[in-house]
Coordinates of C-alpha atoms and ligand atoms in Angstrom, one line a residue:
X276 CA -5.9 19.5 30.1
X277 CA -7.7 22.6 31.3
X278 CA -7.4 21.3 34.8
X279 CA -3.7 20.7 34.4
X280 CA -2.9 24.1 33.0
X281 CA -4.9 25.9 35.7
X282 CA -3.1 23.8 38.3
X283 CA 0.2 24.7 36.9
X284 CA -0.7 28.3 36.7
X285 CA -1.9 28.4 40.3
X286 CA 1.3 26.7 41.4
X287 CA 3.3 29.3 39.5
X288 CA 1.4 32.2 41.2
X289 CA 2.0 30.6 44.6
X290 CA 5.6 30.2 43.7
X291 CA 6.0 33.8 42.6
X292 CA 4.2 35.1 45.6
X293 CA 6.3 32.9 47.9
X294 CA 9.4 34.3 46.3
X295 CA 8.4 37.9 46.8
X296 CA 7.5 37.3 50.4
X297 CA 10.8 35.4 50.9
X298 CA 12.8 38.3 49.4
X299 CA 11.1 40.8 51.7
X300 CA 11.8 38.8 54.8
X301 CA 15.3 38.0 53.7
X302 CA 16.0 41.7 53.3
X303 CA 14.5 42.3 56.8
X304 CA 16.6 39.6 58.3
X305 CA 19.8 40.9 56.8
X306 CA 19.1 44.4 58.0
X307 CA 17.8 43.7 61.5
X308 CA 19.4 40.6 62.8
X309 CA 22.9 40.9 64.2
X310 CA 24.7 37.7 63.5
X311 CA 27.6 36.0 65.2
X312 CA 29.9 33.4 63.8
X313 CA 28.4 30.8 66.2
X314 CA 24.9 31.2 64.8
X315 CA 23.6 28.7 62.4
X316 CA 23.5 30.1 58.9
X317 CA 20.1 31.5 58.0
X318 CA 18.2 29.4 55.4
X319 CA 19.4 31.7 52.6
X320 CA 20.4 28.7 50.5
X321 CA 16.8 27.7 49.9
X322 CA 16.0 30.9 48.0
X323 CA 18.3 30.6 45.0
X324 CA 17.6 26.9 44.7
X325 CA 13.9 27.6 44.5
X326 CA 14.6 30.1 41.7
X327 CA 16.1 27.4 39.5
X328 CA 14.1 26.1 36.6
X329 CA 12.3 22.8 37.3
X330 CA 14.5 19.7 37.0
X331 CA 14.4 17.8 33.7
X332 CA 15.1 14.2 32.8
X333 CA 18.7 13.6 31.6
X334 CA 17.5 11.1 29.0
X335 CA 14.1 10.4 27.3
X336 CA 13.8 6.8 26.2
X337 CA 11.1 5.8 23.7
X338 CA 10.4 2.1 23.2
X339 CA 8.0 0.9 20.6
X340 CA 7.1 -2.8 20.3
X341 CA 5.8 -3.2 16.8
X342 CA 2.4 -4.8 16.8
X343 CA 2.2 -5.4 20.6
X344 CA -1.5 -5.7 21.4
X345 CA -2.6 -4.0 24.7
X346 CA -3.9 -7.3 26.0
X347 CA -0.5 -9.0 25.8
X348 CA 0.4 -7.2 29.0
X349 CA -2.7 -8.5 30.8
X350 CA -2.2 -12.0 29.5
X351 CA 1.5 -12.6 29.9
X352 CA 2.6 -10.2 32.7
X353 CA 2.7 -13.1 35.2
X354 CA 5.6 -14.7 33.2
X355 CA 7.7 -11.7 32.9
X356 CA 10.6 -11.0 35.3
X357 CA 12.6 -8.3 33.5
X358 CA 12.0 -4.9 31.9
X359 CA 8.3 -5.4 30.9
X360 CA 7.5 -6.4 34.5
X361 CA 9.5 -3.5 35.8
X362 CA 7.6 -1.0 33.6
X363 CA 4.3 -2.3 35.0
X364 CA 5.4 -2.5 38.6
X365 CA 7.4 0.7 38.8
X366 CA 5.7 2.7 36.1
X367 CA 2.3 4.1 35.1
X368 CA 0.3 1.6 33.2
X369 CA -2.4 3.0 31.0
X370 CA -4.8 0.1 30.4
X371 CA -7.2 1.8 28.0
X372 CA -4.8 3.3 25.4
X373 CA -5.9 3.1 21.8
X374 CA -5.3 4.9 18.5
X375 CA -8.4 6.9 17.6
X376 CA -7.8 6.6 13.8
X377 CA -8.4 4.0 11.1
X378 CA -4.9 3.6 9.5
X379 CA -3.4 1.4 12.2
X380 CA -0.1 0.8 10.4
X381 CA 3.6 1.0 11.3
X382 CA 4.6 4.4 9.8
X383 CA 1.4 6.0 11.0
X384 CA 1.7 4.7 14.6
X385 CA 5.4 5.6 15.0
X386 CA 4.7 9.1 13.6
X387 CA 1.8 9.6 16.0
X388 CA 3.9 8.6 19.0
X389 CA 6.8 10.7 17.8
X390 CA 4.9 13.9 17.1
X391 CA 1.9 13.7 19.4
X392 CA -0.3 14.3 16.3
X393 CA -2.8 12.2 14.4
X394 CA -2.2 11.3 10.7
X395 CA -4.7 14.0 9.6
X396 CA -2.1 16.4 11.1
X397 CA 1.3 14.7 10.5
X398 CA 0.5 13.4 7.0
X399 CA 2.0 9.9 7.4
X400 CA -1.3 8.2 6.4
X401 CA 0.0 4.7 5.7
X402 CA 3.3 2.7 5.2
X403 CA 2.8 3.4 1.5
X404 CA 0.2 5.3 -0.6
X405 CA -0.7 6.0 -4.2
X406 CA 1.1 9.2 -5.4
X407 CA -1.3 10.8 -7.8
X408 CA 1.3 13.0 -9.3
X409 CA 3.9 10.3 -9.8
X410 CA 1.3 7.7 -10.7
X411 CA 2.9 5.1 -8.5
X412 CA 3.0 3.7 -4.9
X413 CA 5.5 5.6 -2.7
X414 CA 6.6 4.5 0.8
X415 CA 6.2 7.0 3.6
X416 CA 10.0 7.5 3.9
X417 CA 11.0 7.4 0.2
X418 CA 12.8 10.7 -0.7
X419 CA 13.0 11.7 -4.3
X420 CA 15.7 14.3 -3.6
X421 CA 18.6 13.2 -5.8
X422 CA 21.1 14.5 -3.2
X423 CA 19.8 12.1 -0.5
X424 CA 21.3 8.6 -0.4
X425 CA 21.1 5.6 2.0
X426 CA 24.4 4.7 3.6
X427 CA 25.4 1.2 4.7
X428 CA 27.6 0.4 7.7
X429 CA 30.4 -2.2 7.5
X430 CA 30.8 -1.8 3.8
X431 CA 27.1 -2.4 2.9
X432 CA 25.8 -0.7 -0.2
X433 CA 22.0 -0.2 0.3
X434 CA 19.6 1.0 -2.3
X435 CA 17.2 3.9 -2.0
X436 CA 16.9 7.2 -0.1
X437 CA 14.8 7.4 3.0
X438 CA 14.1 10.4 5.2
X439 CA 11.2 12.0 7.1
X440 CA 10.5 14.7 4.5
X441 CA 6.9 13.6 4.1
X442 CA 6.2 14.0 7.8
X443 CA 4.4 17.3 8.0
X444 CA 5.3 18.2 11.6
X445 CA 8.5 18.0 13.7
X446 CA 9.0 15.1 16.1
X447 CA 9.2 15.6 19.8
X448 CA 12.9 14.9 19.6
X449 CA 13.5 17.6 17.0
X450 CA 11.6 20.1 19.0
X451 CA 13.6 19.2 22.1
X452 CA 16.8 19.7 20.3
X453 CA 15.7 23.0 18.7
X454 CA 14.2 24.5 21.9
X455 CA 17.2 23.6 24.1
X456 CA 20.0 25.1 21.9
X457 CA 20.9 21.9 20.2
X458 CA 22.6 20.1 23.1
X459 CA 20.1 17.1 22.7
X460 CA 21.5 14.1 21.0
X461 CA 18.9 12.1 19.0
X462 CA 19.6 8.4 18.4
X463 CA 17.1 5.9 17.1
X464 CA 17.2 2.2 16.1
X465 CA 14.8 -0.3 14.5
X466 CA 14.8 -3.0 11.9
X467 CA 12.5 -0.7 9.8
X468 CA 13.3 2.6 8.2
X469 CA 9.7 3.8 8.7
X470 CA 10.2 3.3 12.5
X471 CA 13.8 4.6 13.0
X472 CA 13.2 7.6 10.8
X473 CA 9.8 8.7 12.1
X474 CA 10.9 8.4 15.8
X475 CA 13.9 10.6 15.0
X476 CA 12.4 13.2 12.7
X477 CA 13.8 15.1 9.8
X478 CA 17.4 15.3 11.3
X479 CA 19.1 13.3 14.0
X480 CA 22.5 12.4 15.3
X481 CA 21.8 8.8 14.3
X482 CA 18.8 7.0 12.8
X483 CA 19.6 3.4 12.0
X484 CA 17.7 0.5 10.5
X485 CA 18.3 -2.9 9.0
X486 CA 18.2 -3.7 5.3
X487 CA 19.3 -6.8 3.4
X488 CA 21.5 -8.1 6.2
X489 CA 23.1 -4.7 7.1
X490 CA 22.7 -1.7 9.3
X491 CA 21.7 1.3 7.3
X492 CA 21.1 5.1 7.6
X493 CA 20.8 7.9 5.1
X494 CA 22.7 11.1 4.3
X495 CA 20.7 13.6 6.5
X496 CA 21.4 11.5 9.6
X497 CA 25.1 10.8 9.0
X498 CA 27.0 7.9 10.4
X499 CA 28.4 7.1 13.9
X500 CA 31.7 5.3 14.6
X501 CA 30.2 3.2 17.4
X502 CA 27.6 1.8 15.0
X503 CA 30.2 1.0 12.5
X504 CA 32.2 -0.8 15.2
X505 CA 29.1 -2.8 16.4
X506 CA 28.1 -3.6 12.8
X507 CA 31.6 -5.1 12.3
X508 CA 31.9 -6.8 15.7
X509 CA 28.5 -8.4 15.9
X510 CA 26.8 -8.5 12.5
X511 CA 23.4 -10.1 12.2
X512 CA 25.0 -13.0 10.4
X513 CA 26.9 -14.0 13.6
X514 CA 23.6 -15.5 14.8
X515 CA 23.6 -17.9 11.9
X516 CA 23.2 -21.5 13.1
X517 CA 21.4 -20.5 16.4
X518 CA 18.1 -22.0 17.3
X519 CA 15.0 -20.3 18.7
X520 CA 13.6 -22.7 21.4
X521 CA 10.9 -22.3 23.9
X522 CA 12.1 -20.4 27.0
X523 CA 9.4 -21.7 29.4
X524 CA 8.1 -25.2 30.1
X525 CA 5.6 -26.3 27.5
X526 CA 2.8 -26.1 30.1
X527 CA 3.3 -22.4 30.5
X528 CA 2.0 -21.6 27.0
X529 CA -1.5 -20.4 26.4
X530 CA -2.0 -21.9 22.9
X531 CA -1.3 -25.1 21.1
X532 CA 1.9 -26.1 19.4
X533 CA 0.7 -25.1 16.0
X534 CA -1.0 -21.8 15.3
X535 CA -3.9 -22.4 13.0
X536 CA -3.5 -20.6 9.6
X537 CA 0.1 -19.6 10.4
X538 CA 2.5 -18.9 7.5
X539 CA 6.1 -19.3 8.9
X540 CA 9.2 -17.9 7.1
X541 CA 10.9 -20.1 4.6
X542 CA 12.9 -22.9 6.3
X543 CA 10.7 -23.0 9.4
X544 CA 7.8 -25.2 10.1
X545 CA 4.8 -24.6 12.4
X546 CA 6.4 -25.9 15.6
X547 CA 9.3 -25.0 17.8
X548 CA 12.3 -25.1 17.7
X549 CA 13.0 -22.7 14.9
X550 CA 16.5 -23.0 13.4
X551 CA 18.2 -19.9 12.0
X552 CA 19.9 -21.6 9.1
X553 CA 18.2 -20.1 6.1
X554 CA 16.7 -22.4 3.6
X555 CA 17.3 -26.1 4.5
X556 CA 20.8 -27.1 3.3
X557 CA 22.2 -23.7 2.8
X558 CA 25.5 -23.3 4.7
X559 CA 25.6 -19.6 5.0
X560 CA 23.3 -16.6 5.5
X561 CA 20.8 -16.1 2.6
X562 CA 17.7 -14.0 2.3
X563 CA 15.6 -16.6 4.1
X564 CA 18.1 -16.5 7.0
X565 CA 17.6 -12.7 7.4
X566 CA 13.9 -13.2 7.4
X567 CA 14.2 -15.8 10.1
X568 CA 16.6 -13.6 12.1
X569 CA 14.2 -10.6 11.9
X570 CA 11.4 -13.0 13.1
X571 CA 13.4 -14.2 16.1
X572 CA 14.4 -12.8 19.6
X573 CA 18.0 -12.4 18.3
X574 CA 17.0 -9.3 16.4
X575 CA 15.6 -7.7 19.6
X576 CA 18.8 -8.5 21.4
X577 CA 20.9 -6.9 18.6
X578 CA 18.8 -3.7 18.8
X579 CA 19.2 -3.7 22.6
X580 CA 23.0 -4.0 22.3
X581 CA 23.0 -1.1 19.8
X582 CA 21.1 1.0 22.2
X583 CA 23.5 0.2 25.1
X584 CA 26.5 1.0 22.9
X585 CA 24.9 4.4 22.0
X586 CA 24.5 5.2 25.7
X587 CA 28.2 4.3 26.3
X588 CA 29.7 5.9 23.2
X589 CA 27.8 9.1 23.3
X590 CA 27.4 9.3 27.1
X591 CA 23.7 9.8 26.6
X592 CA 22.1 11.2 29.7
X593 CA 25.4 12.8 30.8
X594 CA 25.4 16.1 29.1
X595 CA 23.9 19.5 30.2
X596 CA 20.7 18.8 28.3
X597 CA 18.2 16.1 27.7
X598 CA 19.1 13.3 25.2
X599 CA 16.7 11.2 23.3
X600 CA 17.1 7.5 22.6
X601 CA 14.4 5.4 20.8
X602 CA 14.2 1.8 19.9
X603 CA 11.5 0.2 17.9
X604 CA 11.5 -3.6 18.3
X605 CA 10.2 -4.9 15.0
X606 CA 10.3 -8.7 15.5
X607 CA 7.0 -9.0 17.4
X608 CA 5.4 -7.6 14.2
X609 CA 7.0 -10.2 11.9
X610 CA 6.1 -13.0 14.3
X611 CA 2.6 -11.7 14.6
X612 CA 2.1 -11.5 10.8
X613 CA 3.4 -15.1 10.5
X614 CA 2.0 -16.9 13.5
X615 CA -0.8 -14.6 14.7
X616 CA -1.5 -13.3 18.1
X617 CA -2.6 -16.7 19.5
X618 CA 0.7 -18.4 19.2
X619 CA 3.5 -19.7 21.3
X620 CA 5.8 -17.7 19.2
X621 CA 4.3 -14.4 20.3
X622 CA 4.2 -15.4 23.9
X623 CA 7.8 -16.6 23.8
X624 CA 9.3 -13.6 22.0
X625 CA 7.8 -11.4 24.6
X626 CA 9.4 -13.4 27.4
X627 CA 12.7 -12.8 25.6
X628 CA 12.1 -9.1 25.0
X629 CA 11.3 -8.8 28.7
X630 CA 14.8 -10.0 29.5
X631 CA 16.4 -7.6 26.9
X632 CA 14.5 -4.7 28.3
X633 CA 15.6 -5.7 31.8
X634 CA 19.2 -5.5 30.6
X635 CA 18.6 -2.2 28.9
X636 CA 17.1 -0.6 32.1
X637 CA 19.9 -2.1 34.3
X638 CA 22.4 -0.4 31.8
X639 CA 20.6 2.9 32.0
X640 CA 20.5 2.7 35.8
X641 CA 24.2 2.3 35.9
X642 CA 25.2 4.9 33.2
X643 CA 22.5 7.5 33.6
X644 CA 21.1 6.8 37.1
X645 CA 17.8 5.4 38.2
X646 CA 15.3 8.2 38.3
X647 CA 17.3 10.4 35.9
X648 CA 15.7 9.0 32.8
X649 CA 12.1 8.6 31.7
X650 CA 10.8 5.7 29.6
X651 CA 7.7 5.3 27.5
X652 CA 6.8 2.0 26.0
X653 CA 4.0 1.6 23.5
X654 CA 3.1 -0.1 20.2
X655 CA 2.3 1.3 16.7
X656 CA -0.8 -0.9 16.3
X657 CA -2.2 -4.3 17.3
X658 CA -3.2 -7.2 15.1
X659 CA -6.3 -9.2 14.2
X660 CA -6.4 -13.0 14.9
X661 CA -5.7 -15.1 11.8
X662 CA -9.2 -15.3 10.1
X663 CA -9.1 -19.1 9.8
X664 CA -8.4 -19.4 13.5
X665 CA -11.1 -16.9 14.5
X666 CA -13.7 -18.8 12.4
X667 CA -13.3 -21.7 14.8
X668 CA -15.1 -19.7 17.4
X669 CA -18.1 -19.5 15.2
X670 CA -17.6 -15.7 14.8
X671 CA -18.2 -14.0 11.4
X672 CA -14.6 -13.8 10.3
X673 CA -12.9 -14.0 6.9
X674 CA -10.8 -12.5 4.2
X675 CA -11.9 -9.4 2.3
X676 CA -10.1 -9.8 -1.1
X677 CA -9.3 -6.3 -2.4
X678 CA -8.5 -7.4 -6.0
X679 CA -12.1 -8.8 -6.0
X680 CA -13.5 -5.5 -4.9
X681 CA -11.5 -3.8 -7.7
X682 CA -13.0 -6.2 -10.2
X683 CA -16.5 -5.4 -8.9
X684 CA -15.9 -1.6 -9.3
X685 CA -14.7 -1.9 -12.9
X686 CA -17.7 -4.1 -13.7
X687 CA -20.1 -1.7 -12.1
X688 CA -18.8 1.1 -14.3
X689 CA -19.1 -0.9 -17.6
X690 CA -22.6 0.5 -18.2
X691 CA -21.4 4.0 -17.7
X692 CA -19.0 6.0 -19.9
X693 CA -15.7 5.5 -18.0
X694 CA -12.2 4.7 -19.3
X695 CA -10.7 1.4 -18.1
X696 CA -9.2 0.8 -15.6
X697 CA -11.1 3.3 -13.5
X698 CA -9.3 2.3 -10.4
X699 CA -5.6 3.2 -10.1
X700 CA -5.0 1.3 -6.9
X701 CA -6.6 -0.1 -3.8
X702 CA -4.1 0.0 -0.9
X703 CA -5.5 -1.1 2.5
X704 CA -8.8 0.7 3.0
X705 CA -8.0 3.4 0.4
X706 CA -9.5 3.3 -3.1
X707 CA -7.6 5.6 -5.5
X708 CA -9.3 6.2 -8.9
X709 CA -7.5 7.0 -12.1
X710 CA -6.9 10.7 -12.8
X711 CA -10.2 12.6 -13.2
X712 CA -12.4 9.6 -12.5
X713 CA -13.4 10.5 -8.9
X714 CA -14.2 14.1 -9.9
X715 CA -16.5 12.7 -12.7
X716 CA -18.1 10.2 -10.3
X717 CA -18.8 13.0 -7.8
X718 CA -21.0 14.7 -10.4
X719 CA -22.6 11.5 -11.6
X720 CA -24.7 10.1 -8.8
X721 CA -25.9 7.0 -10.7
X722 CA -22.4 5.9 -11.5
X723 CA -21.2 6.7 -7.9
X724 CA -24.1 4.7 -6.4
X725 CA -23.2 1.8 -8.7
X726 CA -19.6 1.9 -7.4
X727 CA -20.6 2.2 -3.8
X728 CA -23.2 -0.7 -4.1
X729 CA -20.5 -2.8 -5.8
X730 CA -18.1 -2.3 -2.9
X731 CA -20.8 -2.9 -0.3
X732 CA -21.8 -6.2 -2.1
X733 CA -18.3 -7.7 -1.6
X734 CA -18.1 -10.3 1.3
X735 CA -16.8 -8.8 4.5
X736 CA -17.5 -5.1 3.7
X737 CA -19.2 -3.2 6.5
X738 CA -19.3 0.4 5.0
X739 CA -17.8 2.7 2.5
X740 CA -16.9 6.3 3.1
X741 CA -16.3 9.1 0.6
X742 CA -13.4 11.5 1.0
X743 CA -15.8 14.5 1.3
X744 CA -17.4 12.8 4.3
X745 CA -14.1 12.8 6.1
X746 CA -12.3 16.0 5.3
X747 CA -11.8 18.6 8.1
X748 CA -12.7 16.1 10.9
X749 CA -16.5 16.6 10.8
X750 CA -18.5 16.1 14.0
X751 CA -20.0 12.7 13.9
X752 CA -21.6 10.1 16.2
X753 CA -20.0 7.2 14.1
X754 CA -16.8 6.0 15.7
X755 CA -15.6 4.5 12.5
X756 CA -16.3 7.6 10.4
X757 CA -14.5 9.6 13.0
X758 CA -11.6 7.2 12.9
X759 CA -11.3 7.5 9.1
X760 CA -11.5 11.3 9.4
X761 CA -8.5 11.3 11.9
X762 CA -6.6 9.4 9.2
X763 CA -7.6 11.6 6.3
X764 CA -4.9 13.8 4.8
X765 CA -5.8 15.6 1.6
X766 CA -3.9 14.6 -1.5
X767 CA -2.4 11.5 0.1
X768 CA -5.5 9.6 1.3
X769 CA -7.8 7.7 -1.1
X770 CA -11.0 8.8 -2.8
X771 CA -13.2 6.1 -1.1
X772 CA -12.5 4.1 2.1
X773 CA -13.5 0.5 2.7
X774 CA -14.4 -0.5 6.3
X775 CA -14.3 -4.3 6.6
X776 CA -16.5 -6.1 9.1
X777 CA -14.7 -6.8 12.4
X778 CA -12.5 -9.9 12.2
X779 CA -12.3 -9.6 8.4
X780 CA -8.8 -9.3 7.1
X781 CA -8.2 -6.8 4.3
X782 CA -6.1 -8.7 1.9
X783 CA -4.4 -7.4 -1.3
X784 CA -3.0 -10.8 -2.5
X785 CA -3.5 -11.1 -6.3
X786 CA -6.4 -13.3 -7.2
X787 CA -5.4 -17.0 -7.5
X788 CA -2.3 -16.7 -5.3
X789 CA -2.0 -18.0 -1.8
X790 CA -1.7 -15.5 1.1
X791 CA 2.0 -15.1 2.0
X792 CA 1.3 -14.2 5.6
X793 CA -1.0 -15.3 8.4
X794 CA -2.7 -12.1 9.5
X795 CA -2.5 -8.3 9.5
X796 CA -3.8 -4.9 10.8
X797 CA -4.8 -1.5 9.6
X798 CA -8.5 -1.0 10.5
X799 CA -10.4 1.0 13.2
X800 CA -11.3 -1.9 15.5
X801 CA -10.0 -2.3 19.0
X802 CA -7.8 -5.3 18.2
X803 CA -5.7 -3.0 15.9
X804 CA -6.1 0.2 18.0
X805 CA -5.6 -1.0 21.6
X806 CA -1.9 -0.9 22.6
X807 CA 0.0 -0.7 25.8
X808 CA 1.2 2.7 27.1
X809 CA 3.6 2.4 30.0
X810 CA 5.6 5.3 31.5
X811 CA 8.4 4.9 34.1
X812 CA 11.1 6.9 35.8
X813 CA 11.7 10.7 36.0
X814 CA 8.6 12.5 37.1
X815 CA 6.2 9.5 36.7
X816 CA 3.7 8.6 39.4
X817 CA 3.5 4.8 39.3
X818 CA 0.1 3.1 39.2
X819 CA -2.6 1.7 37.0
X820 CA -4.7 4.2 35.0
X821 CA -8.0 3.4 33.4
X822 CA -9.0 6.6 31.6
X823 CA -9.1 6.4 27.8
X824 CA -6.0 7.8 26.3
X825 CA -4.1 7.6 22.9
X826 CA -0.4 7.1 22.1
X827 CA -0.5 10.7 20.8
X828 CA -0.4 11.6 24.5
X829 CA 3.2 10.3 24.9
X830 CA 5.0 13.2 23.1
X831 CA 3.0 16.0 24.9
X832 CA 3.8 14.3 28.3
X833 CA 7.5 14.1 27.4
X834 CA 7.3 17.7 26.3
X835 CA 5.8 18.7 29.7
X836 CA 8.6 16.9 31.6
X837 CA 11.2 18.6 29.4
X838 CA 9.6 22.0 29.5
X839 CA 9.2 22.4 25.8
X840 CA 6.2 23.1 23.5
X841 CA 4.8 21.0 20.6
X842 CA 3.2 23.1 18.0
X843 CA 0.8 20.7 16.2
X844 CA -0.1 18.1 18.7
X845 CA -3.5 16.3 18.9
X846 CA -2.6 14.4 22.1
X847 CA -2.7 15.7 25.7
X848 CA -0.5 15.6 28.7
X849 CA -1.0 12.5 30.8
X850 CA -1.4 14.7 33.9
X851 CA -2.6 12.0 36.2
X852 CA 0.6 10.0 35.9
X853 CA 2.9 13.0 36.5
X854 CA 4.4 13.4 40.0
X855 CA 3.5 16.7 41.6
X856 CA 6.5 18.7 42.7
X857 CA 8.2 18.2 46.0
X858 CA 6.6 20.4 48.7
X859 CA 8.7 23.5 49.0
X860 CA 10.0 24.7 52.3
X861 CA 8.3 28.0 53.3
X862 CA 11.1 30.6 53.5
X863 CA 8.8 33.3 55.1
X864 CA 8.2 31.1 58.1
X865 CA 11.7 30.0 58.5
X866 CA 13.0 33.6 58.4
X867 CA 10.3 34.8 60.9
X868 CA 11.9 32.7 63.6
X869 CA 15.1 34.7 63.3
X870 CA 13.3 38.0 63.9
X871 CA 13.8 39.6 67.3
Ligands
ZN918 ZN1 4.0 -2.0 12.8

């Protein structure tokens, strides 16, 4: 950082000095050199060009692959031929990129990429959290403002109201639009509201997601005719009856036919091919069909088509400013939750996504121009292997049952004077106590110790942190405590925080019910934190980079390329991967030769 700023500063000084000298010699040359029509024109043209502001990308493209682990690139790169391969070969590949915080969830990761800030700054601490005032769970995008409404395309009537009002800082895209007089168009797509909305920010030209079989937006974002057209021309239900089959020969797959511990969507079994026909025997799209569709490569293709339509309809990348296009591909996440990271399904859906991204880049080359746009691809989090699968290796792996922990806490407080239930909610790592309970515990060390001991005694628990240990990002040698402190946002985060042992899945399934998914994410271990970061195109120096970075570095790097400032960033500019400017011709020397 410091190095980069001083380097930029130094360049600027050289540049300014160069211009002053150039101006002086230009003046001299005009006064003293008699010119004839036959003489070649003096290099006057160079001066005004050098005075222009630095070039900027015409279009910034952000691609997020939901739940894409960093090691998928290392493992499967050899089988890719399209966009993913091109990103690695023509772009900058950061091989040690990881989130530094604990809450490795979708809303958190997308907000971090979008703003360049950590959750302790942007406030999106989870997909959903316990609202102490409302005494209920709220999603990160739910907006209680009665004037806000979700709007459906192609006649759909979605429920709810979703915006970015809980995101405490502006997105990179919003800053870009604001700082460049509003010429920037902001367009985002995802299957998930919490991805499309957080990538866009509080306002956008279009932020579109998928809900109940239809494309949806909400009132602050408005609607777009080209999305309406696409929603009518190629609705998700048009893929009904298709079959997801393996794209490569069976010998090309790393893992067995059946992923151990997998929980496929209704209507699918554990092996390929996977038919998109809803529940067996149903002749038309039902809710099971849309779950299958969202868990298939067809959803990625639909998002890619929407992105291409946006480029064409709005002529993104062809205005006087810099436009912003973002797509979050959700299907890898659904497939990962169902089949786990060690599955043919994950490997295959990435082969298909690679083709979609190849098409998208070819489209951008044609409409915007190769080298005129910059792309970043990353993920919002990784995923842990399915615990039953991991246990096969002999590793200490398992399921940490959160309702069981809640029972233990209530039991521990029985011998103290506390109203029941003392716990309002356990959501992921966060334990929220009923109103007034935590304040009472904080002044009652015997009861607090009983609670902490009860949590630590549960199978799979590695540690418990208290809110006051995490506030204000204290200096600490503990990487996990630091990770929880980067996630901590006062008022929204819990009172206590459970750190599971590594390879132990935090599971909130009610006691006595079977788990409805294979595996998950959301903790501060590398399998959840390590994600790809790939940059390509305008201003990017290709290569492999091994220094540790975080996805919060993407927005500051975009900001540097676009010449804008982010107020509340925690990330840094990825200076190593930025092309240094073209060497300038030296006007003083050129002019000297014309002197008598
Ligand atoms: Zn996610």
